[in-house]
XYZ file of C-alpha atoms in Angstrom:
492
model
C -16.056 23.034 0.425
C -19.595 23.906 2.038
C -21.989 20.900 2.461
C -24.256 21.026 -0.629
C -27.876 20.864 0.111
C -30.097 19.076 2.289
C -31.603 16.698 0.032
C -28.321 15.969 -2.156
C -26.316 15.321 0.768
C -28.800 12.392 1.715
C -29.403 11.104 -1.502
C -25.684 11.538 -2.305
C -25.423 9.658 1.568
C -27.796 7.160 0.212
C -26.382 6.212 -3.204
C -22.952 5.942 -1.708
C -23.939 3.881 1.016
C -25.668 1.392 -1.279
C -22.378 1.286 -3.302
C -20.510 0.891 -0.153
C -22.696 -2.462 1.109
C -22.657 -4.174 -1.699
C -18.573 -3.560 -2.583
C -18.225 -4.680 1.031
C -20.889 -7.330 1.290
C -21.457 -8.346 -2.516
C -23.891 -10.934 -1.429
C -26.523 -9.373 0.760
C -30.069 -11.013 0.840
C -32.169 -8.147 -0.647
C -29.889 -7.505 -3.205
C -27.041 -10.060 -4.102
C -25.961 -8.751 -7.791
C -22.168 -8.322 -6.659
C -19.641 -5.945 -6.314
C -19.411 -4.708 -10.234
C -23.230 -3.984 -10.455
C -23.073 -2.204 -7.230
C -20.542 0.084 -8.100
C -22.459 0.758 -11.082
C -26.410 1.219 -9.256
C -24.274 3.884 -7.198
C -23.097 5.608 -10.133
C -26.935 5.652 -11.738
C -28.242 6.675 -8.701
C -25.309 9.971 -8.426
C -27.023 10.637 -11.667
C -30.371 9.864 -11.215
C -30.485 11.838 -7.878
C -29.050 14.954 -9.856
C -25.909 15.171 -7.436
C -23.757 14.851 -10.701
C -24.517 15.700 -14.356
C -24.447 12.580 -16.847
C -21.068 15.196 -18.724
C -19.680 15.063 -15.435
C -20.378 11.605 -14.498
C -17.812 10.798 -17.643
C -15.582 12.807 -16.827
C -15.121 11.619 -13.357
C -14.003 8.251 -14.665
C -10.061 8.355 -14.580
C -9.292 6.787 -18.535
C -5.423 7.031 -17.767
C -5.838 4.547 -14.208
C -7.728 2.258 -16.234
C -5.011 2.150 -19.310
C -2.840 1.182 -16.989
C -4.521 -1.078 -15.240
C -5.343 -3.075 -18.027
C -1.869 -2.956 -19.380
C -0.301 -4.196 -16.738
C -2.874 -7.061 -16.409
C -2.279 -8.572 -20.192
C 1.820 -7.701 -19.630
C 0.998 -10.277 -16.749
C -0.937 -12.710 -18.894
C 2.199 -12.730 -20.945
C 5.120 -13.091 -18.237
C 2.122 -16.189 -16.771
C 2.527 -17.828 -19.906
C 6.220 -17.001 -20.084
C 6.931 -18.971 -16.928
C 8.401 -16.220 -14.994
C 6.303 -16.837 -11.908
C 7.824 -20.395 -12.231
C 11.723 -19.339 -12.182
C 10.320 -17.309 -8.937
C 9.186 -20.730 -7.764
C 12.405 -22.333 -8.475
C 14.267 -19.566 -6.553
C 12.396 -20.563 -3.465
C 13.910 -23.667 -2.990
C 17.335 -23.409 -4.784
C 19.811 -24.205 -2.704
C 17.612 -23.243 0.677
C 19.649 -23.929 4.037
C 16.212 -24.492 6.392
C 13.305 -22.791 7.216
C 14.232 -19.976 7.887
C 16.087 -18.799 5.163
C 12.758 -20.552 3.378
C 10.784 -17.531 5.428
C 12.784 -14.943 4.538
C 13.447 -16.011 0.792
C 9.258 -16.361 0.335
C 9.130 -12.610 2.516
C 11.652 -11.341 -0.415
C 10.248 -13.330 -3.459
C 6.258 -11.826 -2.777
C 7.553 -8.226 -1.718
C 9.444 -7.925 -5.315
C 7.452 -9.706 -7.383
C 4.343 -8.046 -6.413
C 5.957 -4.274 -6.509
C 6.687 -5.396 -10.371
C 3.399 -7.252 -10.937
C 0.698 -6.411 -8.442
C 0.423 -8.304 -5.418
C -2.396 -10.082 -6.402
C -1.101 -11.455 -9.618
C 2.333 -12.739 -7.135
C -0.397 -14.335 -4.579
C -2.389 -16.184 -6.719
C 0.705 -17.828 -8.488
C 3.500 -18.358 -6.361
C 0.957 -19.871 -3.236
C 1.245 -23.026 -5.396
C 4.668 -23.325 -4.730
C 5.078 -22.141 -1.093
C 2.606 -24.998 -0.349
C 4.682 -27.312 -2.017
C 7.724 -26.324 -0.375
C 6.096 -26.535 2.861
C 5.095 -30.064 2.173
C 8.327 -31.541 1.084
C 9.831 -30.403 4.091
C 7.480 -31.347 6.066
C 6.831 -28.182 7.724
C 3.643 -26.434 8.604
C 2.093 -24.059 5.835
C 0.536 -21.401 8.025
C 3.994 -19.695 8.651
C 4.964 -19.539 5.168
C 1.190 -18.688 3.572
C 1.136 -15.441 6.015
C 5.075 -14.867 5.201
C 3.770 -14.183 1.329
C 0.384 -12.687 1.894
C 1.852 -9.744 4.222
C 5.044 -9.375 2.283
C 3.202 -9.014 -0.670
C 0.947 -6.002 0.592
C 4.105 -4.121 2.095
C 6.048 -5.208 -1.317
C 3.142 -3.866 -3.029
C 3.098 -0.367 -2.126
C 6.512 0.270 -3.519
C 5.727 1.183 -6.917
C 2.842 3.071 -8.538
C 1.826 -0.637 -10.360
C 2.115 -2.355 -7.126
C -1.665 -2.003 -6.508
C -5.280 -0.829 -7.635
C -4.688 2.302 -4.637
C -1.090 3.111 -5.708
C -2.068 3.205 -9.549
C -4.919 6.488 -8.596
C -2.113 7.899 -6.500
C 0.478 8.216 -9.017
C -1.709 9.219 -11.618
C -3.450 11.998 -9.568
C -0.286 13.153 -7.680
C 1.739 12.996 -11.175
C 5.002 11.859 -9.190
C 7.452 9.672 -11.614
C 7.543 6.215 -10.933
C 11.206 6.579 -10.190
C 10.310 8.883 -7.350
C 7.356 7.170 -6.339
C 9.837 4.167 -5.875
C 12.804 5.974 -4.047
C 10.609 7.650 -1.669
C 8.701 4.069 -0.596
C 11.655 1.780 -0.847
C 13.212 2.505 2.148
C 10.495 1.926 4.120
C 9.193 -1.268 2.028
C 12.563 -3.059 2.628
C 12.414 -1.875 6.335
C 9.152 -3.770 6.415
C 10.067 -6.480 4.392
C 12.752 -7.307 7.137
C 10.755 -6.406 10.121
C 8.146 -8.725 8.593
C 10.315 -12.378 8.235
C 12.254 -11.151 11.593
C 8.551 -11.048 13.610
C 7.401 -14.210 11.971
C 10.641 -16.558 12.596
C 10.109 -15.298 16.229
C 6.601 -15.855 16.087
C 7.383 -19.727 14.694
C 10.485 -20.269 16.192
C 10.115 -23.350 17.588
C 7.630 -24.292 14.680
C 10.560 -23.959 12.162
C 13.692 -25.403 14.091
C 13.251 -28.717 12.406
C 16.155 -30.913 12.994
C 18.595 -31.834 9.973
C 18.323 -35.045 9.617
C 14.905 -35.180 9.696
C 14.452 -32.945 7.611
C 16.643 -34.165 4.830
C 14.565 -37.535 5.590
C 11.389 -35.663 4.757
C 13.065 -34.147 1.128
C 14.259 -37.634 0.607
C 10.627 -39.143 0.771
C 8.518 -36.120 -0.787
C 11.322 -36.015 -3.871
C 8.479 -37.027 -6.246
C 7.083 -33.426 -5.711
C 8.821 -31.305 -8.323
C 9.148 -27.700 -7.247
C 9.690 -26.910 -11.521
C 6.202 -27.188 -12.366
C 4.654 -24.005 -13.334
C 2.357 -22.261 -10.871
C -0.201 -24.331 -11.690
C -3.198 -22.664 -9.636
C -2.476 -19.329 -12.132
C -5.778 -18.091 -13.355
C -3.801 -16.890 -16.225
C -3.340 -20.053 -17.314
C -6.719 -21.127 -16.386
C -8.555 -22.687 -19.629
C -11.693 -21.733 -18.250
C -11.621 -17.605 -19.067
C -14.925 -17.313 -18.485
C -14.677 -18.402 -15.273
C -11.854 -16.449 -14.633
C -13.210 -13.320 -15.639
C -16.421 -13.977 -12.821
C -14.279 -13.864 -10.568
C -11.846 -10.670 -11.053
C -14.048 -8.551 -10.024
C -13.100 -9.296 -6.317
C -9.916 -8.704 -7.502
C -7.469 -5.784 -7.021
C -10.242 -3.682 -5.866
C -8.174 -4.302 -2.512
C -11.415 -4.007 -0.503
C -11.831 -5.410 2.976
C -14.001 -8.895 1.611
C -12.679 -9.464 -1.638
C -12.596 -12.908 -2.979
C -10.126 -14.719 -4.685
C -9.873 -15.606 -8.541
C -11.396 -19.010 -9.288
C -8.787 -21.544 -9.584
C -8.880 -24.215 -12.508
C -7.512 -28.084 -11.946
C -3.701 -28.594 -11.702
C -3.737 -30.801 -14.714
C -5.560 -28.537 -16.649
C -4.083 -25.480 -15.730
C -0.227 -27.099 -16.908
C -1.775 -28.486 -19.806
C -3.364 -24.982 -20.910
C -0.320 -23.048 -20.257
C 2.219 -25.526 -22.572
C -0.601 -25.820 -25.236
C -0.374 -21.762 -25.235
C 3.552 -21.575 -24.705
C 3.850 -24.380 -27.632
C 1.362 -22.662 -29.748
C 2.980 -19.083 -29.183
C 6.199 -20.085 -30.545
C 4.993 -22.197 -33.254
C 3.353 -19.112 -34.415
C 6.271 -17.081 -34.666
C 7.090 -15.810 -38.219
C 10.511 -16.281 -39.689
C 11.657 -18.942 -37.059
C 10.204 -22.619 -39.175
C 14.025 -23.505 -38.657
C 14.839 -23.450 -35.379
C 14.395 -26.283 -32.755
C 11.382 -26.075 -30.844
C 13.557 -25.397 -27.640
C 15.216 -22.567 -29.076
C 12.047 -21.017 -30.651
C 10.476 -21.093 -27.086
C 13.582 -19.539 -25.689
C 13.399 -16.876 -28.523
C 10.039 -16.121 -27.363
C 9.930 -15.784 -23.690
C 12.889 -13.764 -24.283
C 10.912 -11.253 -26.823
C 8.431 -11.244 -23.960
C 10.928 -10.239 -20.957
C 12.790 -7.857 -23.022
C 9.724 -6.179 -23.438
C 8.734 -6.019 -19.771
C 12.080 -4.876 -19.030
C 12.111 -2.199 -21.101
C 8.338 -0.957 -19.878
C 9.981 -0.528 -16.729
C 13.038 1.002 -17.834
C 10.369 3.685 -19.451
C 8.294 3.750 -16.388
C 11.979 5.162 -14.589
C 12.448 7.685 -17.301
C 9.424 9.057 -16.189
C 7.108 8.481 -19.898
C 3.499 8.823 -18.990
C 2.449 4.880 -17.475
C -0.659 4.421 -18.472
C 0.777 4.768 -22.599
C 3.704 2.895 -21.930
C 1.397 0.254 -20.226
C -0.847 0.039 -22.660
C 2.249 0.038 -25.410
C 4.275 -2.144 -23.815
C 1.101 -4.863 -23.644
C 0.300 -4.178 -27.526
C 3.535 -4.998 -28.226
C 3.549 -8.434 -26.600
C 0.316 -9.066 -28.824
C 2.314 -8.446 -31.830
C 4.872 -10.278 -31.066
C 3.268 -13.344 -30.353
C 1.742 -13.357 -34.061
C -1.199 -15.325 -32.980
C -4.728 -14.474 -32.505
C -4.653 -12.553 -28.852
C -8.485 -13.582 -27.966
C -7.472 -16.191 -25.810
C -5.262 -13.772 -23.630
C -7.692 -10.733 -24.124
C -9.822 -12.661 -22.219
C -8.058 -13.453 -19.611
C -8.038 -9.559 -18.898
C -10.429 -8.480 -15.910
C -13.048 -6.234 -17.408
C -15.529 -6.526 -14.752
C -12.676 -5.105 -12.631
C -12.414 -2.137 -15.054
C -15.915 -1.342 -15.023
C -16.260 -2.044 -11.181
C -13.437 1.212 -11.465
C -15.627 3.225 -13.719
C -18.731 3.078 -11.339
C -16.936 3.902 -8.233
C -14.890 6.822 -9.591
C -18.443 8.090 -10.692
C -19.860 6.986 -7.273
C -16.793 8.615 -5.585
C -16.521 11.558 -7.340
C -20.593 12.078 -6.421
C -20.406 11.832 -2.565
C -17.424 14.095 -2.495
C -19.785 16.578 -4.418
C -21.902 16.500 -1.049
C -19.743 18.217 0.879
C -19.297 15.628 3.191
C -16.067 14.018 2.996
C -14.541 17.926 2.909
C -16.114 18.756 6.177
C -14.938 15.935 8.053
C -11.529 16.279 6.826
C -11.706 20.068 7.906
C -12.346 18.380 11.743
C -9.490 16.173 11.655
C -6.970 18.628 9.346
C -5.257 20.517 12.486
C -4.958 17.341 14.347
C -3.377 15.588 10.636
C -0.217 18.072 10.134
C 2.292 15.738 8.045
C 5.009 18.499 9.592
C 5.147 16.874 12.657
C 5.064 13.729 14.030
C 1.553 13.653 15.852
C 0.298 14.565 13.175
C 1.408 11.805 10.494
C 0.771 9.609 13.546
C -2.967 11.045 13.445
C -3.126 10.864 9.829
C -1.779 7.100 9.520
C -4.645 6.170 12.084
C -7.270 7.764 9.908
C -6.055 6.159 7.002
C -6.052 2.985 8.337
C -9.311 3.136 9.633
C -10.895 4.061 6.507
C -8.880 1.352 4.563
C -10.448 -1.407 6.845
C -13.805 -0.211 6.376
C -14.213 1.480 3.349
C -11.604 -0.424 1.580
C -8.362 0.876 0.181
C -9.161 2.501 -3.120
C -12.020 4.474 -2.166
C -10.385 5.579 0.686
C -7.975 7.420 -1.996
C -9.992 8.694 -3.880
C -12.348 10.163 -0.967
C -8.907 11.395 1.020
C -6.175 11.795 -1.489
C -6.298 15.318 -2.655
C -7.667 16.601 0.203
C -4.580 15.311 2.015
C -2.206 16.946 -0.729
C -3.767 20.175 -0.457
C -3.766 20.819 3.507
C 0.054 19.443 3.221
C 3.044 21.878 2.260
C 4.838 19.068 1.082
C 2.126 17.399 -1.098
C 4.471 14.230 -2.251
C 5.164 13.155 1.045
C 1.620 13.368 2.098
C 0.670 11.721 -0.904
C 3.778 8.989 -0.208
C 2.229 8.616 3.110
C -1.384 7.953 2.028
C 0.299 5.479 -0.387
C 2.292 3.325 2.048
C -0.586 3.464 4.998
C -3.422 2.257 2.591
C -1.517 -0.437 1.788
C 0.278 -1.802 4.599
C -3.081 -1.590 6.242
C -4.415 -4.855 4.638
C -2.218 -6.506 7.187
C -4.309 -5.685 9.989
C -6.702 -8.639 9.323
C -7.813 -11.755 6.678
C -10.266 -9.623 5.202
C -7.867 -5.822 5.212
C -6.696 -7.188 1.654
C -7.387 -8.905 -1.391
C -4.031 -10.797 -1.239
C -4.801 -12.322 2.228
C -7.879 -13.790 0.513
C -6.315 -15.218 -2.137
C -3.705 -17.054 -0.181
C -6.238 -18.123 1.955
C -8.652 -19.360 -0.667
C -5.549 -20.948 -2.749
C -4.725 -22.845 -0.052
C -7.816 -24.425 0.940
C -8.292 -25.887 -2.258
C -5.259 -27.312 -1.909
C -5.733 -31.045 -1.483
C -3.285 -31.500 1.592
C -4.868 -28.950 3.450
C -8.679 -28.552 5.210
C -10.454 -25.537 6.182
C -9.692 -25.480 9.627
C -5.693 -25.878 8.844
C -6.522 -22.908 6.449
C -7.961 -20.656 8.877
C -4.830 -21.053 11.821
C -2.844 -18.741 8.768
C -4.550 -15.387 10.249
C -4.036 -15.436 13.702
C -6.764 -12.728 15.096
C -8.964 -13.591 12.146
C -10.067 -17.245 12.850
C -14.152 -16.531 12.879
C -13.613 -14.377 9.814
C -12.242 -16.997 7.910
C -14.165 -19.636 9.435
C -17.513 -17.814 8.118
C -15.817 -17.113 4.725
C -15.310 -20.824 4.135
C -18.526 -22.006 5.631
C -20.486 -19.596 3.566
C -18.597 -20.584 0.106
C -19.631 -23.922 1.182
C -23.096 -23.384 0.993
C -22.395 -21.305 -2.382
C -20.769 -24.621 -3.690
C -23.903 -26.619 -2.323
C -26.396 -24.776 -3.698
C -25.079 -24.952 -7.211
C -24.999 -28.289 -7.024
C -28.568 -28.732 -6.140
């Protein structure tokens, strides 16, 4: 594609680098409105400038990405109030012989759990727990925070619902989610294992805790029940509002996101029994039954039907309906007014989508993001292996700077096309975006929300927080001191 003129390319330039600032710093001085507004100036301004028409400004946005990206978000609001993040919990610390097989078990856990319900969702709930585990043995967090963050970006990348990134992929690439999943798996599990094998070196001596004192350290901290739900969930938050403020960070897997507001402990339990309790109350046709059974009958209503969304996401049905379906279905189910969970679903993150597909979809209309690709394309061959070396390099790059989803959308069919085998490239682009939030505290929205989650924690301070990103220790040092101020200022 030829570079369009000179005055769209640098108001198409210009409108795409004000998008890009504020998704990467949402709180700028001369213009702190946040990421959602941003991507949303960006999109006026594509329009505005004339480098897209207002017809195809709509149809840029992707509808199907965003059905299934808000199905999968209420099917999560429903497994949250279900417990399953807290038999996850449980699993942790059943039966655990030490901590190492506590490393590997929380590097399994977060890899699966966030391929089935984005990693972000498995960070913000099970982070809860891993501190608690830590704390009962007596063993430093920091190993086991950065065991779950990392595992759950390579987990993530599995599966088409894994993440924000993978969700454009396999909608635009139209592979199954069955083959989406046997092409990534190998290499997930690979990573998965070379993940908990580098950290146990890295904290060898940091986990070789002897026996006895150990079992001395469960025998005083036995008052800490590991069976408690995940009780820093903002799922279960009462405060949706709140919530909802601050999704927008969320799952838009860019380099600075910020984590999901966290409600009180106590509140957060007490909110997520009064909805369990009310759910199955609710239920028509079951006055009868014990309320034990009844809530049994229900969480089982509400895993049968996640099961069977996945078992139609392998028999290849389109996603984003069977999402959407599957979510709909739940609502039914639970015969009660669905307000309460509705809002627990992240619009701001769905509109933050709609501007930057828009936004997107405009600066590739310059010409600009084709020419550059047509300097690097002989160098990029996925049919050898320079070439998928040079291509995972680029790819990683742009994830760490332009964040992960626009990186897709700017690179993704561009990649296909050049490639004679347009799933792997496609494969590749999926399993380099992601991975590549490991590179540092700010490459992914899950190391954020660790990160955040566990400074709030009341056993832990900032500066213990910031020793769980090695290579990262001013970035998270600034984070913390600037949401300080934040929290200062609205008190004043």
């Amino acid at each position: 594609m030829a570079l369009a003129t000179s005055m769209n390319v640098v108001l198409g330039s210009l409108a795409f680098a004000i998008f890009w600032v504020l998704a990467v710093f949402p709180s700028v001085p001369f213009l702190p409105i946040g990421r959602t507004a941003g991507s949303l100036l960006g999109a006026m301004l594509m329009v505005i400038f004339q480098i897209i028409t207002p017809d195809q400004a709509y149809d840029a946005i992707d509808l199907p990405v965003l059905g299934l990206l808000f199905g999968t978000m209420l099917v999560s609001v429903y497994l949250e109030r279900a417990n399953m993040f807290k038999y996850l919990g449980k699993f942790l610390s059943w039966k655990s012989k030490g901590a190492k097989d506590l490393i590997f078990r929380i590097c399994l856990i977060s890899a699966i759990s966030s391929a089935l319900f984005t990693n972000d969702t498995s960070c913000v709930v099970l982070t809860e727990f891993v501190l608690k585990i830590a704390r009962k043995h007596n063993l430093p967090p920091h190993p086991f925070l950065l065991a779950l963050a990392s595992s759950a970006n390579i987990g993530s990348s599995a599966t088409p619902i894994g993440n924000p990134q993978n969700l454009v992929i396999a909608i635009q690439s139209k592979i199954s989610f069955w083959n989406f999943l046997m092409g990534i798996l190998p290499a997930m599990l690979l990573g998965v294992v070379a993940n908990s094998v580098i950290l146990i070196c890295m904290y060898w001596r940091l986990l070789s805790i002897p026996k006895d004192e150990e079992d001395a350290t469960i025998k005083h901290h036995k008052e800490d029940d590991l069976d408690s739900p995940a009780t820093m969930s903002p799922l279960t938050s009462s405060s949706s509002q709140e919530y909802n403020s601050k999704m927008e960070a969320i799952n838009e897997q860019s380099p600075p996101n910020i984590n999901r507001n966290m409600g009180t402990t106590s509140d957060n339990d007490a909110s997520a029994e009064r909805l369990t309790n009310a759910s199955v109350k609710s239920s028509e046709g079951n006055e009868d039954l014990p309320l034990g059974w009844k809530r049994m009958l229900w969480k089982s209503r509400v895993y049968l039907v996640t099961i069977g969304m996945l078992i139609a996401f392998l028999m290849g049905l389109n996603m984003s309906w069977t999402a959407i379906t599957a979510a709909l279905a739940l609502v039914v189910l639970d015969f009660k007014d669905a307000r309460s969970c509705l809002e627990k679903v992240s619009y701001l993150l769905l509109i933050f989508f709609c501007g930057m597909f828009i936004t997107i979809d405009g600066f590739n209309k310059t010409g600009i993001p084709s020419t550059l690709w047509e300097l690097m394309e002989p160098y990029a061959k996925i049919d050898r292996v320079s070439g998928i070396a040079v291509l995972a390099i680029i790819i990683l790059i742009l994830s760490n700077l332009a964040s992960n989803v626009p990186t897709v959308l700017l690179l993704g069919a561009q990649v296909a096309a050049s490639a004679a085998n347009k799933k792997k490239a496609w494969l590749i682009l999926a399993w380099v975006s992601t991975t590549a939030g490991n590179l540092s505290l700010l490459g992914s929205a899950a190391n954020i929300i660790v990160c955040e989650q566990a400074s709030q924690a009341p056993h832990l301070g900032l500066y213990q927080v910031e020793e769980n990103f090695h290579g990262s220790r001013n970035d998270c040092k600034e984070y913390f001191v600037r949401k300080e101020e934040e929290h200062a200022k609205c008190d004043a």
